[in-house]
Coordinates of N, CA and C in Angstrom, one line a residue:
X1 N 0.9 -1.2 0.0 CA 0.0 0.0 0.0 C 0.9 1.2 0.0
X2 N 0.7 2.1 -1.0 CA 1.5 3.2 -1.1 C 0.8 4.5 -0.7
X3 N -0.2 4.8 -1.5 CA -1.1 5.9 -1.2 C -2.5 5.4 -1.0
X4 N -3.3 5.9 -0.1 CA -4.6 5.3 0.0 C -5.6 6.4 0.2
X5 N -6.9 6.1 -0.1 CA -8.0 7.0 0.1 C -9.2 6.1 0.3
X6 N -10.3 6.7 0.4 CA -11.6 6.0 0.7 C -12.6 6.3 -0.4
X7 N -13.3 5.3 -0.8 CA -14.5 5.5 -1.7 C -15.6 4.9 -0.9
X8 N -16.7 5.6 -0.8 CA -17.8 5.1 0.0 C -18.8 4.3 -0.8
X9 N -19.6 3.4 -0.1 CA -20.8 2.8 -0.7 C -22.0 3.5 -0.2
X10 N -22.8 4.0 -1.1 CA -24.0 4.7 -0.7 C -25.1 4.4 -1.5
X11 N -26.3 4.8 -1.1 CA -27.4 4.8 -2.0 C -27.5 6.2 -2.6
X12 N -27.7 6.3 -3.9 CA -27.8 7.6 -4.5 C -29.2 7.6 -5.3
X13 N -29.9 8.7 -5.1 CA -31.2 8.9 -5.7 C -31.2 10.2 -6.4
X14 N -31.8 10.2 -7.6 CA -31.9 11.5 -8.4 C -32.5 12.6 -7.5
X15 N -32.1 13.8 -7.7 CA -32.7 14.9 -7.0 C -33.8 15.4 -8.0
X16 N -35.0 15.3 -7.5 CA -36.1 15.6 -8.4 C -36.2 17.0 -8.9
X17 N -35.5 17.9 -8.2 CA -35.5 19.3 -8.6 C -34.6 19.4 -9.8
X18 N -33.4 18.7 -9.8 CA -32.5 18.8 -10.9 C -32.8 18.0 -12.1
X19 N -33.5 16.9 -11.9 CA -33.8 16.0 -13.0 C -35.2 15.4 -12.9
X20 N -36.2 16.0 -13.6 CA -37.5 15.4 -13.5 C -37.5 13.9 -13.8
X21 N -38.3 13.2 -13.1 CA -38.3 11.7 -13.3 C -39.7 11.1 -13.2
X22 N -39.8 9.9 -13.6 CA -41.1 9.2 -13.6 C -41.4 8.9 -12.1
X23 N -40.4 8.7 -11.3 CA -40.6 8.5 -9.9 C -39.9 9.5 -9.0
X24 N -40.5 10.7 -9.0 CA -39.9 11.9 -8.4 C -39.9 11.8 -6.8
X25 N -40.9 11.1 -6.3 CA -41.0 11.0 -4.9 C -41.2 9.6 -4.4
X26 N -41.0 9.5 -3.1 CA -41.2 8.2 -2.5 C -42.7 7.7 -2.7
X27 N -43.6 8.7 -2.7 CA -45.0 8.4 -2.9 C -45.2 7.8 -4.2
X28 N -44.5 8.3 -5.3 CA -44.7 7.7 -6.6 C -44.2 6.3 -6.7
X29 N -43.1 6.0 -6.0 CA -42.5 4.6 -6.0 C -43.5 3.7 -5.3
X30 N -44.0 4.2 -4.2 CA -45.0 3.3 -3.4 C -46.3 3.1 -4.3
X31 N -46.7 4.2 -4.9 CA -48.0 4.0 -5.8 C -47.7 3.1 -6.9
X32 N -46.6 3.1 -7.5 CA -46.2 2.1 -8.6 C -46.1 0.7 -8.1
X33 N -45.7 0.6 -6.8 CA -45.5 -0.7 -6.2 C -44.2 -1.4 -6.4
X34 N -43.3 -0.6 -7.0 CA -41.9 -1.2 -7.2 C -40.9 -0.1 -7.2
X35 N -39.7 -0.5 -6.9 CA -38.5 0.4 -7.0 C -37.5 -0.3 -7.9
X36 N -36.9 0.5 -8.8 CA -35.9 0.0 -9.8 C -34.6 0.6 -9.3
X37 N -33.7 -0.4 -8.9 CA -32.4 -0.1 -8.3 C -31.3 -0.6 -9.2
X38 N -30.3 0.3 -9.5 CA -29.1 -0.1 -10.2 C -28.1 -0.6 -9.2
X39 N -27.5 -1.7 -9.6 CA -26.4 -2.3 -8.8 C -25.3 -2.8 -9.8
X40 N -24.1 -2.5 -9.4 CA -22.9 -3.0 -10.2 C -22.7 -4.4 -9.8
X41 N -23.1 -5.4 -10.6 CA -22.9 -6.8 -10.4 C -21.6 -7.3 -10.7
X42 N -20.7 -6.4 -11.1 CA -19.3 -6.8 -11.4 C -18.3 -6.4 -10.3
X43 N -18.8 -6.2 -9.1 CA -18.0 -5.6 -8.0 C -18.1 -6.4 -6.7
X44 N -17.7 -7.7 -6.8 CA -17.8 -8.5 -5.6 C -17.0 -7.9 -4.4
X45 N -17.4 -8.1 -3.2 CA -18.5 -8.8 -2.7 C -19.8 -8.0 -2.6
X46 N -19.8 -6.8 -3.2 CA -20.9 -5.9 -3.0 C -22.0 -6.2 -4.0
X47 N -21.7 -6.5 -5.2 CA -22.7 -7.0 -6.2 C -22.0 -8.0 -7.1
X48 N -22.7 -9.1 -7.3 CA -22.1 -10.2 -8.1 C -23.2 -11.2 -8.4
X49 N -22.8 -12.2 -9.3 CA -23.7 -13.3 -9.5 C -23.1 -14.5 -8.8
X50 N -23.9 -15.3 -8.2 CA -23.4 -16.5 -7.5 C -23.2 -17.7 -8.5
X51 N -22.9 -18.8 -8.0 CA -22.7 -20.0 -8.8 C -23.9 -20.5 -9.7
X52 N -25.0 -20.0 -9.3 CA -26.3 -20.3 -10.0 C -26.8 -19.1 -10.8
X53 N -25.9 -18.1 -11.0 CA -26.3 -16.9 -11.7 C -27.4 -16.1 -11.1
X54 N -27.5 -16.2 -9.7 CA -28.4 -15.4 -9.0 C -27.7 -14.1 -8.4
X55 N -28.3 -13.0 -8.4 CA -27.8 -11.8 -7.9 C -27.6 -11.9 -6.4
X56 N -26.4 -11.5 -6.0 CA -26.1 -11.6 -4.6 C -25.0 -10.5 -4.2
X57 N -24.8 -10.3 -2.9 CA -23.8 -9.4 -2.5 C -24.5 -8.4 -1.5
X58 N -23.7 -7.6 -0.8 CA -24.2 -6.7 0.2 C -25.1 -5.6 -0.5
X59 N -24.8 -5.1 -1.7 CA -25.6 -4.1 -2.3 C -27.0 -4.7 -2.7
X60 N -27.0 -5.9 -3.1 CA -28.3 -6.6 -3.4 C -29.1 -6.8 -2.2
X61 N -28.4 -7.2 -1.1 CA -29.1 -7.3 0.2 C -29.7 -6.0 0.7
X62 N -28.9 -4.9 0.5 CA -29.4 -3.6 0.9 C -30.6 -3.2 0.0
X63 N -30.6 -3.5 -1.3 CA -31.7 -3.1 -2.1 C -32.9 -3.9 -1.7
X64 N -32.8 -5.2 -1.4 CA -33.9 -6.0 -0.9 C -34.5 -5.5 0.3
X65 N -33.7 -5.1 1.3 CA -34.2 -4.5 2.5 C -34.9 -3.2 2.3
X66 N -34.4 -2.3 1.4 CA -35.0 -1.1 1.0 C -36.4 -1.3 0.5
X67 N -36.5 -2.2 -0.5 CA -37.8 -2.6 -1.1 C -38.8 -3.1 0.0
X68 N -38.3 -4.0 0.8 CA -39.1 -4.6 1.9 C -39.6 -3.5 2.8
X69 N -38.7 -2.6 3.2 CA -39.1 -1.5 4.1 C -40.2 -0.6 3.5
X70 N -40.1 -0.4 2.2 CA -41.0 0.4 1.5 C -42.3 -0.3 1.1
X71 N -42.3 -1.6 1.2 CA -43.5 -2.4 0.9 C -43.7 -2.5 -0.6
X72 N -42.6 -2.5 -1.3 CA -42.7 -2.6 -2.8 C -41.9 -3.8 -3.3
X73 N -42.1 -4.1 -4.6 CA -41.2 -5.1 -5.2 C -39.9 -4.5 -5.7
X74 N -38.9 -5.3 -5.8 CA -37.6 -4.8 -6.2 C -37.3 -5.3 -7.6
X75 N -36.8 -4.4 -8.5 CA -36.3 -4.7 -9.8 C -34.9 -4.2 -9.8
X76 N -33.9 -5.1 -10.0 CA -32.5 -4.7 -10.1 C -32.1 -4.6 -11.5
X77 N -31.4 -3.5 -11.8 CA -30.8 -3.3 -13.1 C -29.3 -3.3 -13.0
X78 N -28.7 -4.2 -13.7 CA -27.2 -4.3 -13.6 C -26.6 -3.1 -14.4
X79 N -25.6 -2.5 -13.7 CA -24.9 -1.3 -14.3 C -23.4 -1.5 -14.0
X80 N -22.7 -0.6 -14.7 CA -21.2 -0.6 -14.4 C -20.9 0.8 -13.8
X81 N -19.7 1.0 -13.4 CA -19.3 2.3 -12.9 C -19.6 3.4 -14.0
X82 N -19.4 3.1 -15.2 CA -19.5 4.1 -16.3 C -20.9 4.4 -16.6
X83 N -21.9 3.5 -16.5 CA -23.2 3.9 -16.9 C -24.2 4.1 -15.8
X84 N -23.8 4.0 -14.5 CA -24.8 4.2 -13.4 C -25.3 5.6 -13.4
X85 N -24.5 6.6 -13.6 CA -25.0 8.0 -13.7 C -25.9 8.2 -14.8
X86 N -25.6 7.8 -16.1 CA -26.6 8.0 -17.1 C -27.9 7.3 -16.9
X87 N -27.9 6.1 -16.3 CA -29.1 5.4 -16.0 C -30.0 6.2 -15.0
X88 N -29.3 6.8 -14.0 CA -30.0 7.6 -13.0 C -30.6 8.9 -13.6
X89 N -29.8 9.6 -14.4 CA -30.2 10.8 -15.0 C -31.3 10.6 -16.0
X90 N -31.3 9.5 -16.8 CA -32.3 9.2 -17.8 C -33.5 8.5 -17.3
X91 N -33.6 8.4 -16.0 CA -34.8 7.8 -15.3 C -35.0 6.4 -15.6
X92 N -34.0 5.7 -16.0 CA -34.1 4.2 -16.2 C -34.1 3.5 -14.9
X93 N -33.6 4.1 -13.8 CA -33.6 3.6 -12.4 C -34.0 4.7 -11.5
X94 N -34.5 4.2 -10.3 CA -34.9 5.2 -9.3 C -33.8 5.5 -8.3
X95 N -32.9 4.5 -8.2 CA -31.8 4.7 -7.2 C -30.6 3.8 -7.7
X96 N -29.4 4.2 -7.2 CA -28.2 3.4 -7.4 C -27.7 3.0 -6.0
X97 N -27.5 1.7 -5.8 CA -26.9 1.2 -4.6 C -25.6 0.5 -5.0
X98 N -24.5 1.2 -4.8 CA -23.2 0.7 -5.3 C -22.1 1.6 -4.7
X99 N -20.9 1.3 -5.0 CA -19.8 2.2 -4.7 C -20.0 3.4 -5.5
X100 N -20.2 4.5 -4.9 CA -20.6 5.7 -5.6 C -20.1 6.9 -4.8
X101 N -18.9 7.3 -5.0 CA -18.3 8.4 -4.2 C -19.1 9.7 -4.3
X102 N -19.2 10.3 -3.1 CA -19.9 11.6 -3.0 C -18.9 12.7 -3.4
X103 N -19.2 13.4 -4.4 CA -18.4 14.6 -4.8 C -19.3 15.8 -4.8
X104 N -18.7 17.0 -4.7 CA -19.5 18.2 -4.7 C -20.3 18.4 -6.0
X105 N -19.7 18.0 -7.1 CA -20.5 18.1 -8.4 C -21.7 17.2 -8.4
X106 N -21.5 15.9 -7.9 CA -22.6 15.0 -7.9 C -23.7 15.4 -6.9
X107 N -23.3 16.1 -5.8 CA -24.3 16.5 -4.8 C -25.2 17.6 -5.4
X108 N -24.9 18.2 -6.5 CA -25.7 19.2 -7.1 C -26.9 18.5 -7.9
X109 N -26.7 17.2 -8.2 CA -27.7 16.5 -9.0 C -28.4 15.4 -8.3
X110 N -27.7 14.8 -7.3 CA -28.2 13.6 -6.7 C -28.3 13.8 -5.2
X111 N -29.2 13.0 -4.6 CA -29.3 13.0 -3.1 C -28.6 11.6 -2.7
X112 N -27.9 11.6 -1.6 CA -27.2 10.4 -1.1 C -27.7 10.0 0.2
X113 N -27.6 8.7 0.5 CA -27.8 8.2 1.8 C -26.5 8.5 2.6
X114 N -26.5 8.2 3.9 CA -25.3 8.2 4.6 C -24.5 7.0 4.1
X115 N -23.2 7.1 3.9 CA -22.4 5.9 3.5 C -22.5 4.8 4.4
X116 N -22.7 3.6 3.9 CA -22.9 2.4 4.7 C -21.7 1.4 4.5
X117 N -20.7 1.8 3.8 CA -19.5 1.0 3.6 C -18.4 1.9 3.1
X118 N -17.2 1.4 3.2 CA -16.0 2.1 2.8 C -15.1 1.1 2.0
X119 N -14.7 1.5 0.8 CA -13.8 0.7 0.0 C -12.5 1.4 -0.1
X120 N -11.4 0.8 0.3 CA -10.1 1.4 0.2 C -9.7 1.5 -1.3
X121 N -9.0 2.6 -1.6 CA -8.4 2.8 -2.9 C -6.9 2.9 -2.6
X122 N -6.1 2.0 -3.3 CA -4.7 1.9 -3.0 C -3.9 1.9 -4.3
X123 N -2.7 2.4 -4.2 CA -1.7 2.2 -5.3 C -0.7 1.2 -4.8
X124 N -0.5 0.2 -5.6 CA 0.5 -0.8 -5.2 C 1.6 -1.0 -6.3
X125 N 2.8 -1.3 -5.8 CA 4.0 -1.5 -6.7 C 4.9 -2.5 -6.0
X126 N 5.8 -3.0 -6.7 CA 6.8 -3.9 -6.1 C 7.5 -3.2 -4.9
X127 N 7.8 -3.9 -3.8 CA 8.4 -3.3 -2.7 C 9.8 -2.6 -3.0
X128 N 10.4 -3.2 -4.1 CA 11.7 -2.7 -4.5 C 11.7 -1.2 -5.0
X129 N 10.5 -0.8 -5.4 CA 10.4 0.6 -5.9 C 10.4 1.6 -4.8
X130 N 10.1 1.3 -3.6 CA 10.1 2.2 -2.5 C 9.4 3.5 -2.7
X131 N 8.2 3.5 -3.2 CA 7.4 4.7 -3.5 C 6.7 5.0 -2.2
X132 N 6.9 6.3 -1.7 CA 6.3 6.7 -0.5 C 5.3 7.8 -0.6
X133 N 5.3 8.5 -1.8 CA 4.4 9.6 -2.0 C 4.1 9.7 -3.5
X134 N 3.3 10.7 -3.9 CA 2.9 10.9 -5.3 C 4.1 11.3 -6.1
X135 N 5.1 12.0 -5.6 CA 6.3 12.4 -6.3 C 7.1 11.2 -6.7
X136 N 7.0 10.1 -6.0 CA 7.7 8.9 -6.2 C 7.1 8.1 -7.4
X137 N 6.0 8.6 -7.9 CA 5.4 7.9 -9.1 C 6.0 8.5 -10.4
X138 N 6.8 9.4 -10.3 CA 7.4 10.1 -11.5 C 8.0 9.0 -12.5
X139 N 7.6 9.1 -13.7 CA 8.1 8.2 -14.8 C 7.4 6.9 -14.8
X140 N 6.4 6.7 -13.9 CA 5.7 5.4 -13.9 C 4.4 5.5 -14.7
X141 N 4.0 4.3 -15.2 CA 2.7 4.2 -15.8 C 1.8 3.5 -14.7
X142 N 0.6 4.1 -14.5 CA -0.3 3.6 -13.5 C -1.6 3.2 -14.1
X143 N -2.1 2.0 -13.8 CA -3.4 1.5 -14.3 C -4.5 1.9 -13.4
X144 N -5.6 2.4 -13.9 CA -6.7 2.8 -13.1 C -8.0 2.8 -14.0
X145 N -9.1 2.5 -13.5 CA -10.3 2.5 -14.3 C -10.7 3.9 -14.6
X146 N -10.8 4.2 -15.9 CA -11.1 5.5 -16.4 C -12.4 6.0 -15.9
X147 N -12.5 7.3 -15.6 CA -13.7 8.0 -15.2 C -14.2 7.7 -13.8
X148 N -13.4 6.9 -13.1 CA -13.8 6.6 -11.7 C -13.3 7.7 -10.8
X149 N -13.8 7.8 -9.6 CA -13.3 8.7 -8.6 C -11.9 8.5 -8.3
X150 N -11.5 7.2 -8.3 CA -10.0 6.9 -8.1 C -9.2 7.5 -9.2
X151 N -9.7 7.5 -10.5 CA -9.0 8.1 -11.6 C -8.8 9.6 -11.4
X152 N -9.9 10.2 -11.0 CA -10.0 11.7 -10.8 C -9.0 12.1 -9.7
X153 N -9.1 11.4 -8.6 CA -8.3 11.7 -7.4 C -6.8 11.5 -7.7
X154 N -6.5 10.3 -8.3 CA -5.1 10.0 -8.6 C -4.5 11.0 -9.6
X155 N -5.3 11.4 -10.6 CA -4.8 12.4 -11.6 C -4.5 13.7 -10.9
X156 N -5.4 14.1 -10.0 CA -5.3 15.4 -9.3 C -4.0 15.3 -8.4
X157 N -3.9 14.2 -7.7 CA -2.8 14.0 -6.7 C -1.4 14.1 -7.5
X158 N -1.3 13.4 -8.6 CA -0.1 13.3 -9.4 C 0.2 14.7 -9.9
X159 N -0.8 15.4 -10.4 CA -0.6 16.8 -11.0 C -0.1 17.7 -9.9
X160 N -0.8 17.7 -8.7 CA -0.4 18.6 -7.6 C 1.0 18.3 -7.1
X161 N 1.5 17.1 -7.2 CA 2.8 16.7 -6.8 C 3.9 17.1 -7.9
X162 N 3.4 17.5 -9.1 CA 4.3 17.8 -10.1 C 5.0 16.6 -10.7
X163 N 4.4 15.5 -10.5 CA 5.0 14.2 -11.0 C 4.6 14.0 -12.5
X164 N 5.5 13.4 -13.3 CA 5.2 13.1 -14.7 C 4.7 11.7 -14.9
X165 N 4.0 11.2 -13.9 CA 3.4 9.8 -14.0 C 2.4 9.7 -15.1
X166 N 2.3 8.6 -15.8 CA 1.4 8.4 -16.8 C 0.2 7.5 -16.3

């Protein structure tokens, strides 16, 4: 572990003021009798398919509990990190339950629950490299999922350190 940060797991719901939706309010969801929740099923142990191709993981369990508490049925829509925001903005889902970092920009558009989990973000390298800070990444190529909060934060950190990491 070289540099680390935290990415939270939260429930994220469209802000009805910023983006008109087919289910703008809790009352609309209850009247419809169902809630459509986006979950990243490619992010074990939070969301995944089990050995019989059934949806499972802590985000699935959270979605089930939410639907149960609301007294509605649950429809899960599989999403990735890249398409969860477009699905929420385009009204294809009512909520996202997944690793979904809270940023100032996102708070202008979405309402969040309190984080219910924390996922560490780390940069790892062979011990022989002895990297202790962002400046130590100079000249290195770093793999990161594009468009994620980890990508944004790593890019910012490297730039602020004046490092020429790729």
